[in-house]
CSV table of C-alpha atoms in Angstrom, one decimal:
chain,number,residue,atom,x,y,z
J,220,MET,CA,0.0,0.0,0.0
J,221,ALA,CA,2.9,2.4,0.8
J,222,LYS,CA,4.3,1.9,-2.7
J,223,LYS,CA,1.0,2.6,-4.2
J,224,TYR,CA,0.6,5.8,-2.1
J,225,VAL,CA,4.0,7.1,-3.1
J,226,GLY,CA,3.3,6.3,-6.8
J,227,SER,CA,0.1,8.2,-6.6
J,228,ILE,CA,1.8,11.3,-5.2
J,229,LEU,CA,4.5,11.2,-8.0
J,230,VAL,CA,1.7,11.1,-10.6
J,231,VAL,CA,0.0,14.1,-9.0
J,232,LEU,CA,3.3,16.0,-8.8
J,233,MET,CA,4.0,15.4,-12.5
J,234,LEU,CA,0.6,16.6,-13.5
J,235,VAL,CA,1.1,19.8,-11.4
J,236,LEU,CA,4.5,20.5,-12.9
J,237,SER,CA,3.1,19.9,-16.4
J,238,ALA,CA,0.3,22.3,-15.7
J,239,CYS,CA,2.8,24.9,-14.5
J,240,GLY,CA,4.8,24.5,-17.7
J,241,ASN,CA,1.9,24.7,-20.1
J,242,ASN,CA,-1.2,26.8,-20.4
J,243,LYS,CA,-4.6,25.2,-20.8
J,244,ASP,CA,-4.3,25.1,-24.5
J,245,GLY,CA,-1.0,23.4,-24.4
J,246,SER,CA,1.1,26.4,-25.2
J,247,ALA,CA,4.3,27.4,-23.6
J,248,SER,CA,4.3,29.0,-20.1
J,249,ASP,CA,3.7,32.7,-19.8
J,250,ALA,CA,7.4,33.4,-19.3
J,251,ALA,CA,8.4,31.5,-22.4
J,252,ALA,CA,5.6,32.9,-24.4
J,253,ALA,CA,6.7,36.4,-23.5
J,254,GLY,CA,10.2,35.7,-24.9
J,255,ASP,CA,9.0,34.0,-28.1
J,256,ASN,CA,6.4,36.6,-28.9
J,257,ALA,CA,8.4,39.7,-28.0
J,258,GLY,CA,8.1,42.5,-30.6
J,259,PRO,CA,10.9,43.7,-32.8
J,260,ALA,CA,14.0,45.3,-31.2
J,261,GLU,CA,13.6,49.0,-30.3
J,262,GLN,CA,14.1,51.2,-33.3
J,263,THR,CA,16.8,53.9,-33.4
J,264,GLU,CA,15.6,56.9,-35.3
J,265,LEU,CA,18.3,59.2,-36.7
J,266,ASN,CA,17.4,62.8,-37.2
J,267,PHE,CA,19.3,63.8,-40.4
J,268,TYR,CA,19.4,67.5,-41.3
J,269,PHE,CA,20.6,68.5,-44.8
J,270,THR,CA,20.4,71.4,-47.2
J,271,GLY,CA,20.5,71.8,-50.9
J,272,SER,CA,18.4,71.8,-54.0
J,273,LEU,CA,15.7,69.2,-54.9
J,274,ASN,CA,18.2,66.9,-56.5
J,275,VAL,CA,19.9,66.5,-53.1
J,276,LYS,CA,16.6,65.7,-51.6
J,277,ASP,CA,15.8,63.1,-54.3
J,278,MET,CA,19.2,61.5,-53.8
J,279,TRP,CA,18.7,61.0,-50.0
J,280,GLU,CA,15.2,59.7,-50.6
J,281,LYS,CA,16.7,56.9,-52.8
J,282,ILE,CA,19.6,56.1,-50.5
J,283,VAL,CA,17.8,56.0,-47.1
J,284,PRO,CA,15.4,53.2,-48.0
J,285,MET,CA,18.3,51.2,-49.3
J,286,PHE,CA,20.0,51.5,-45.9
J,287,GLU,CA,16.9,50.9,-43.9
J,288,ALA,CA,16.3,47.7,-45.9
J,289,GLN,CA,19.6,46.4,-44.7
J,290,ASN,CA,19.4,47.7,-41.1
J,291,ASP,CA,16.1,46.7,-39.4
J,292,GLY,CA,17.0,48.5,-36.2
J,293,ILE,CA,17.6,51.9,-37.6
J,294,SER,CA,15.3,54.4,-39.3
J,295,ILE,CA,16.2,57.8,-40.6
J,296,LYS,CA,14.0,61.0,-40.4
J,297,LEU,CA,15.0,63.4,-43.2
J,298,THR,CA,14.8,67.1,-42.6
J,299,HIS,CA,15.4,69.0,-45.8
J,300,ILE,CA,16.3,72.7,-45.6
J,301,PRO,CA,16.1,74.2,-49.1
J,302,SER,CA,19.1,76.2,-50.3
J,303,GLY,CA,19.1,79.7,-49.0
J,304,GLN,CA,16.4,79.0,-46.4
J,305,GLY,CA,18.2,78.7,-43.1
J,306,GLY,CA,20.9,76.0,-43.5
J,307,GLN,CA,22.9,78.1,-41.0
J,308,SER,CA,20.1,77.7,-38.4
J,309,THR,CA,21.1,74.1,-37.9
J,310,MET,CA,24.7,75.2,-37.0
J,311,ASP,CA,23.2,77.9,-34.8
J,312,ARG,CA,21.1,75.3,-32.9
J,313,LEU,CA,24.2,73.2,-32.4
J,314,LEU,CA,26.3,76.2,-31.2
J,315,ALA,CA,23.5,77.4,-28.9
J,316,ALA,CA,23.1,73.9,-27.3
J,317,LYS,CA,26.9,73.7,-26.8
J,318,LYS,CA,27.1,77.2,-25.2
J,319,ALA,CA,24.0,76.5,-23.0
J,320,GLY,CA,25.8,73.4,-21.6
J,321,GLU,CA,23.2,71.0,-22.9
J,322,SER,CA,24.2,67.3,-22.9
J,323,LYS,CA,22.2,66.2,-26.0
J,324,VAL,CA,20.6,67.4,-29.2
J,325,ASP,CA,18.0,66.0,-31.5
J,326,ILE,CA,20.3,66.5,-34.5
J,327,ASP,CA,22.1,63.2,-35.1
J,328,LEU,CA,23.6,63.8,-38.6
J,329,PHE,CA,24.3,67.0,-40.4
J,330,GLU,CA,25.3,67.7,-44.0
J,331,ALA,CA,28.1,70.3,-43.5
J,332,SER,CA,30.1,72.8,-45.5
J,333,GLY,CA,33.7,73.7,-45.2
J,334,GLY,CA,32.9,76.8,-43.2
J,335,ASP,CA,30.8,74.6,-40.8
J,336,VAL,CA,33.8,72.4,-40.2
J,337,LEU,CA,36.1,75.3,-39.4
J,338,LEU,CA,33.6,76.6,-36.9
J,339,ALA,CA,33.0,73.1,-35.5
J,340,GLU,CA,36.7,72.7,-34.9
J,341,LYS,CA,36.8,75.9,-33.0
J,342,GLU,CA,33.8,75.2,-30.9
J,343,GLY,CA,34.1,71.4,-30.5
J,344,ILE,CA,30.7,70.5,-31.8
J,345,PHE,CA,31.4,67.7,-34.3
J,346,GLU,CA,32.5,64.1,-33.3
J,347,PRO,CA,35.8,63.0,-34.7
J,348,VAL,CA,35.6,59.9,-36.9
J,349,GLY,CA,38.0,57.4,-38.4
J,350,THR,CA,38.3,53.9,-39.9
J,351,ASP,CA,37.8,52.4,-36.4
J,352,VAL,CA,34.2,53.5,-36.4
J,353,ILE,CA,33.6,54.0,-40.1
J,354,PRO,CA,35.7,51.4,-42.0
J,355,ASN,CA,34.9,52.7,-45.5
J,356,ILE,CA,36.7,55.9,-44.7
J,357,SER,CA,39.7,54.0,-46.0
J,358,LYS,CA,38.3,54.4,-49.5
J,359,ILE,CA,38.5,58.2,-49.3
J,360,GLU,CA,41.7,60.1,-50.3
J,361,GLU,CA,43.6,60.5,-47.1
J,362,SER,CA,44.4,64.2,-47.7
J,363,TYR,CA,40.7,65.1,-47.9
J,364,MET,CA,40.1,63.6,-44.4
J,365,SER,CA,43.2,65.3,-42.9
J,366,ASP,CA,42.1,68.6,-44.3
J,367,LEU,CA,38.9,68.2,-42.4
J,368,LYS,CA,40.7,67.1,-39.2
J,369,ASN,CA,38.5,64.0,-39.3
J,370,LEU,CA,35.5,66.0,-38.2
J,371,ALA,CA,33.5,65.4,-41.3
J,372,VAL,CA,33.3,62.8,-44.0
J,373,PRO,CA,33.3,63.8,-47.7
J,374,TYR,CA,30.6,61.7,-49.4
J,375,ARG,CA,30.4,63.4,-52.8
J,376,ALA,CA,32.2,66.3,-54.5
J,377,SER,CA,32.3,68.5,-57.5
J,378,SER,CA,35.2,70.3,-59.2
J,379,VAL,CA,35.6,73.2,-61.4
J,380,VAL,CA,36.8,72.2,-64.9
J,381,LEU,CA,37.2,73.8,-68.3
J,382,ALA,CA,34.0,73.7,-70.4
J,383,TYR,CA,34.7,74.4,-74.1
J,384,ASN,CA,33.1,74.5,-77.5
J,385,SER,CA,34.6,71.5,-79.3
J,386,ASP,CA,33.6,72.9,-82.7
J,387,THR,CA,36.0,75.9,-82.3
J,388,VAL,CA,38.6,74.4,-79.8
J,389,ALA,CA,40.1,71.2,-81.2
J,390,ASN,CA,42.8,70.9,-78.6
J,391,PRO,CA,41.9,72.5,-75.2
J,392,PRO,CA,44.6,73.6,-72.8
J,393,GLN,CA,45.9,70.9,-70.4
J,394,THR,CA,47.8,73.1,-68.0
J,395,THR,CA,47.1,76.5,-66.4
J,396,ASP,CA,50.0,78.1,-68.3
J,397,ALA,CA,48.6,76.8,-71.6
J,398,LEU,CA,45.2,78.1,-70.6
J,399,TYR,CA,46.6,81.6,-70.0
J,400,ASP,CA,48.4,81.5,-73.4
J,401,TRP,CA,45.1,80.5,-75.1
J,402,ILE,CA,43.3,83.4,-73.5
J,403,ARG,CA,45.9,85.8,-74.7
J,404,SER,CA,45.8,84.3,-78.2
J,405,ASN,CA,42.0,84.4,-78.4
J,406,PRO,CA,40.9,87.7,-77.0
J,407,GLY,CA,37.2,88.0,-76.0
J,408,ARG,CA,36.6,84.2,-76.3
J,409,PHE,CA,37.1,83.4,-72.6
J,410,ALA,CA,34.9,84.3,-69.6
J,411,TYR,CA,34.8,83.6,-65.9
J,412,ASN,CA,32.0,84.8,-63.6
J,413,ASP,CA,32.4,87.4,-60.9
J,414,PRO,CA,34.1,85.3,-58.1
J,415,ALA,CA,31.7,86.7,-55.4
J,416,THR,CA,28.7,85.3,-57.3
J,417,GLY,CA,29.7,81.7,-57.9
J,418,GLY,CA,32.4,79.1,-57.2
J,419,ALA,CA,33.5,78.6,-60.8
J,420,GLY,CA,34.8,82.1,-61.1
J,421,SER,CA,36.1,82.0,-57.6
J,422,SER,CA,38.1,78.9,-58.5
J,423,PHE,CA,39.6,80.6,-61.5
J,424,VAL,CA,40.8,83.5,-59.3
J,425,VAL,CA,42.0,81.4,-56.4
J,426,THR,CA,43.9,79.0,-58.7
J,427,ALA,CA,45.6,82.0,-60.3
J,428,LEU,CA,46.7,83.3,-56.9
J,429,TYR,CA,47.8,80.0,-55.2
J,430,ASN,CA,49.6,78.5,-58.2
J,431,PHE,CA,52.4,80.9,-57.2
J,432,LEU,CA,52.4,79.9,-53.6
J,433,PRO,CA,53.7,76.7,-51.8
J,434,ASP,CA,51.4,73.8,-51.8
J,435,GLU,CA,50.7,74.0,-48.0
J,436,ALA,CA,49.2,77.5,-48.5
J,437,VAL,CA,45.9,76.1,-49.7
J,438,HIS,CA,45.4,74.6,-46.3
J,439,SER,CA,46.0,77.7,-44.2
J,440,GLN,CA,43.8,80.5,-43.0
J,441,ASP,CA,46.7,82.6,-41.9
J,442,PRO,CA,46.1,86.3,-42.9
J,443,ALA,CA,49.9,86.7,-43.5
J,444,ILE,CA,49.4,84.8,-46.7
J,445,MET,CA,47.5,87.8,-48.2
J,446,GLU,CA,50.9,89.5,-48.6
J,447,GLN,CA,51.8,86.7,-51.1
J,448,TRP,CA,48.9,87.3,-53.5
J,449,ASN,CA,50.5,90.1,-55.5
J,450,GLN,CA,51.9,87.9,-58.3
J,451,GLY,CA,48.6,86.2,-58.9
J,452,PHE,CA,46.7,89.5,-58.9
J,453,ASP,CA,49.2,90.9,-61.4
J,454,LEU,CA,48.3,87.9,-63.7
J,455,LEU,CA,44.6,88.5,-63.4
J,456,LYS,CA,45.0,92.2,-64.2
J,457,GLU,CA,47.2,91.4,-67.2
J,458,LEU,CA,44.5,89.0,-68.5
J,459,HIS,CA,41.6,91.4,-67.9
J,460,PRO,CA,41.6,93.0,-71.4
J,461,PHE,CA,41.6,89.6,-73.1
J,462,MET,CA,38.4,88.6,-71.3
J,463,TYR,CA,34.9,88.5,-72.7
J,464,GLN,CA,34.0,92.0,-74.1
J,465,LYS,CA,37.4,93.3,-72.8
J,466,GLY,CA,36.6,92.7,-69.2
J,467,VAL,CA,32.9,91.8,-68.6
J,468,TYR,CA,32.4,89.2,-65.8
J,469,PRO,CA,28.9,87.5,-65.9
J,470,LYS,CA,27.0,87.0,-62.7
J,471,LYS,CA,26.8,83.5,-61.2
J,472,ASN,CA,28.0,80.2,-62.5
J,473,GLN,CA,25.0,80.0,-64.8
J,474,GLY,CA,25.9,83.3,-66.5
J,475,THR,CA,29.0,81.9,-68.1
J,476,LEU,CA,27.3,78.7,-69.1
J,477,ASP,CA,24.7,80.7,-70.9
J,478,ILE,CA,27.1,82.6,-73.0
J,479,LEU,CA,29.1,79.4,-73.8
J,480,ALA,CA,25.9,77.7,-74.9
J,481,THR,CA,25.0,80.6,-77.3
J,482,GLY,CA,28.5,80.7,-78.8
J,483,GLU,CA,29.4,84.2,-77.4
J,484,VAL,CA,32.6,82.6,-75.9
J,485,ASP,CA,34.5,79.4,-76.5
J,486,MET,CA,35.7,78.5,-73.1
J,487,ILE,CA,34.8,79.0,-69.4
J,488,PRO,CA,35.5,77.5,-66.0
J,489,ALA,CA,32.4,75.6,-64.8
J,490,TRP,CA,31.3,73.3,-62.0
J,491,SER,CA,31.5,69.7,-63.3
J,492,ASP,CA,28.2,68.7,-61.8
J,493,MET,CA,26.3,71.7,-63.2
J,494,ALA,CA,27.7,71.2,-66.7
J,495,LEU,CA,27.3,67.4,-66.8
J,496,GLU,CA,23.7,67.7,-65.6
J,497,GLN,CA,22.8,70.3,-68.2
J,498,LEU,CA,24.5,68.3,-70.9
J,499,ASN,CA,22.5,65.2,-69.8
J,500,LYS,CA,19.2,67.2,-70.0
J,501,GLY,CA,20.0,68.8,-73.3
J,502,LEU,CA,20.3,72.3,-71.8
J,503,LEU,CA,23.8,72.6,-73.2
J,504,PRO,CA,24.5,71.6,-76.8
J,505,ASP,CA,26.4,68.4,-77.5
J,506,ASN,CA,29.5,70.3,-78.8
J,507,ILE,CA,30.3,71.5,-75.3
J,508,LYS,CA,33.0,69.2,-73.8
J,509,LEU,CA,34.7,69.2,-70.4
J,510,THR,CA,38.3,68.7,-69.3
J,511,GLN,CA,40.4,69.2,-66.2
J,512,ILE,CA,43.8,71.0,-66.2
J,513,GLU,CA,47.0,70.7,-64.3
J,514,PRO,CA,47.4,71.9,-61.6
J,515,ALA,CA,43.7,71.2,-61.1
J,516,PHE,CA,41.1,73.8,-60.4
J,517,THR,CA,39.7,73.8,-56.9
J,518,GLY,CA,36.8,71.6,-55.9
J,519,GLY,CA,34.6,71.1,-53.0
J,520,PRO,CA,33.1,68.1,-51.2
J,521,ALA,CA,29.7,67.8,-49.5
J,522,MET,CA,30.3,66.3,-46.1
J,523,LEU,CA,28.5,64.4,-43.4
J,524,ALA,CA,29.2,65.2,-39.7
J,525,ILE,CA,28.0,63.8,-36.4
J,526,PRO,CA,27.2,66.3,-33.7
J,527,ALA,CA,29.2,65.5,-30.6
J,528,MET,CA,26.0,65.8,-28.4
J,529,SER,CA,24.1,63.2,-30.4
J,530,GLU,CA,23.1,60.2,-28.4
J,531,LYS,CA,22.9,58.0,-31.6
J,532,LYS,CA,26.5,58.2,-32.8
J,533,GLU,CA,26.8,54.5,-33.5
J,534,ALA,CA,23.8,54.4,-35.7
J,535,ALA,CA,25.0,57.6,-37.5
J,536,GLN,CA,28.4,56.0,-38.1
J,537,LYS,CA,26.8,52.9,-39.5
J,538,PHE,CA,24.8,55.1,-42.0
J,539,ILE,CA,27.9,57.0,-43.1
J,540,ASP,CA,29.7,53.7,-43.7
J,541,PHE,CA,26.8,52.6,-45.9
J,542,VAL,CA,26.9,55.9,-47.9
J,543,LEU,CA,30.6,55.2,-48.7
J,544,THR,CA,29.8,51.8,-50.2
J,545,GLN,CA,30.0,51.4,-54.0
J,546,GLU,CA,26.2,50.6,-54.1
J,547,ALA,CA,25.3,54.0,-52.5
J,548,GLN,CA,28.0,55.9,-54.3
J,549,GLU,CA,26.7,54.9,-57.7
J,550,VAL,CA,23.3,56.4,-56.8
J,551,ILE,CA,25.0,59.6,-55.7
J,552,VAL,CA,27.1,60.0,-58.9
J,553,ASN,CA,24.2,59.1,-61.2
J,554,THR,CA,21.8,61.5,-59.4
J,555,MET,CA,24.1,64.4,-58.8
J,556,PHE,CA,26.5,64.1,-61.8
J,557,GLY,CA,29.3,64.7,-59.4
J,558,TYR,CA,32.4,63.0,-58.1
J,559,PRO,CA,32.1,60.1,-55.7
J,560,GLY,CA,33.2,60.7,-52.1
J,561,ILE,CA,35.4,57.6,-52.4
J,562,LYS,CA,38.3,57.3,-54.9
J,563,TRP,CA,37.3,56.9,-58.6
J,564,SER,CA,39.4,53.6,-58.5
J,565,GLU,CA,36.8,52.2,-56.1
J,566,MET,CA,34.0,52.8,-58.6
J,567,PRO,CA,32.8,50.5,-61.5
J,568,ALA,CA,34.9,50.7,-64.6
J,569,GLU,CA,31.9,51.7,-66.7
J,570,LEU,CA,31.1,54.6,-64.5
J,571,GLN,CA,34.7,55.7,-64.5
J,572,ALA,CA,34.6,55.7,-68.3
J,573,ASN,CA,31.4,57.8,-68.3
J,574,PHE,CA,33.1,60.5,-66.3
J,575,GLU,CA,36.5,60.2,-67.9
J,576,SER,CA,36.6,63.8,-69.0
J,577,VAL,CA,36.4,65.2,-65.5
J,578,ALA,CA,37.6,62.3,-63.3
J,579,LYS,CA,41.1,63.6,-62.7
J,580,GLY,CA,40.4,64.9,-59.2
J,581,TYR,CA,40.5,68.3,-57.7
J,582,ARG,CA,42.3,70.5,-55.2
J,583,GLN,CA,40.5,71.0,-51.9
J,584,PHE,CA,41.2,74.5,-50.6
J,585,GLN,CA,40.7,75.3,-46.9
J,586,ILE,CA,41.4,79.1,-46.8
J,587,GLY,CA,38.4,80.1,-44.7
J,588,GLU,CA,37.6,83.9,-44.5
J,589,LEU,CA,40.5,84.6,-46.8
J,590,GLY,CA,38.2,83.9,-49.7
J,591,ASN,CA,36.2,87.1,-48.8
J,592,GLU,CA,39.4,89.1,-48.8
J,593,ILE,CA,40.2,87.8,-52.3
J,594,ASN,CA,36.9,88.9,-53.6
J,595,LYS,CA,37.2,92.4,-52.2
J,596,ARG,CA,40.7,92.8,-53.7
J,597,TRP,CA,39.6,91.4,-57.0
J,598,GLN,CA,36.7,93.8,-57.2
J,599,ALA,CA,39.0,96.8,-56.3
J,600,GLU,CA,42.0,95.9,-58.6
J,601,VAL,CA,40.7,93.7,-61.4
J,602,ALA,CA,37.0,94.4,-62.2
J,603,THR,CA,37.3,98.1,-62.0
J,604,GLN,CA,40.2,98.6,-64.5
């Protein structure tokens, strides 16, 4: 009887334990069910602020879904600030937060300019980055990152190049000296825009000045360099009477493209992305060709920076790393008609061939407020002759 009693107790215990481990419908226990049926991992939403024209907005609206499809835990909220409508306000917000001693901001990623990076370096508002947190930075020209003190990542770029009428110019100049000789030999057939109204004209002027200076000068904001500009300004003054209509400087980058398209001039400096896009859309005639010279005209990158007070730095780093992949860079180049942020050698051979006329690189100038001083002196000494 004792054995039968003990056996009965064991059976009861087994039934009780079984009931504890399963619900009435035979499902797993509440604790197990909670683990198995837990929802998706918490999403990290990046607040990405950027400025620019509609093609920039279109580009990000293509790239962001590509990234999100490969990164379930991260979503990106795009905040587009149209050109000329308060891009500086984003920097103002970051500066105000820093000066107020705040510990965080709701801006996790920011499309920055060269001026923003200079200010950020002074105020300490951008997070330094490197290949340890963004491996694909290794695909970028090292000098471009060092110029930016690793505070921002160039993700695309554009350069000023020579745009010329191939019907009238069979062999365009390949060097700056050859270009200046061509201008003298073809009076009235070359134009550059007022440097204060557009980067193409500014690049022509800055290149003329800094080709006479040591290479390191293009990376300095030291006002003492202003004393070394005389030789360059002498060249610009000497070329003045050989310019379009003996010294007429169109307004804005588009102004010179317009007179090139109508045949009023045969050659101009132009932004590579503007010219390529207009050629693609048929806004410039097919006889307009592009080439880069040596030493190269100046160029400029668009950059991504991570505010130091962002609480989502890891996710922002992951997104930038994706932007530097060949997959994303192809979208950028084909949308913006510009240079990739990574080296051309990292891009598909077919794309390199399509951009062969301009894919020779550019010189990145970091001269800060000295650019304004150049424009003032150019206006006083060159334009008013």
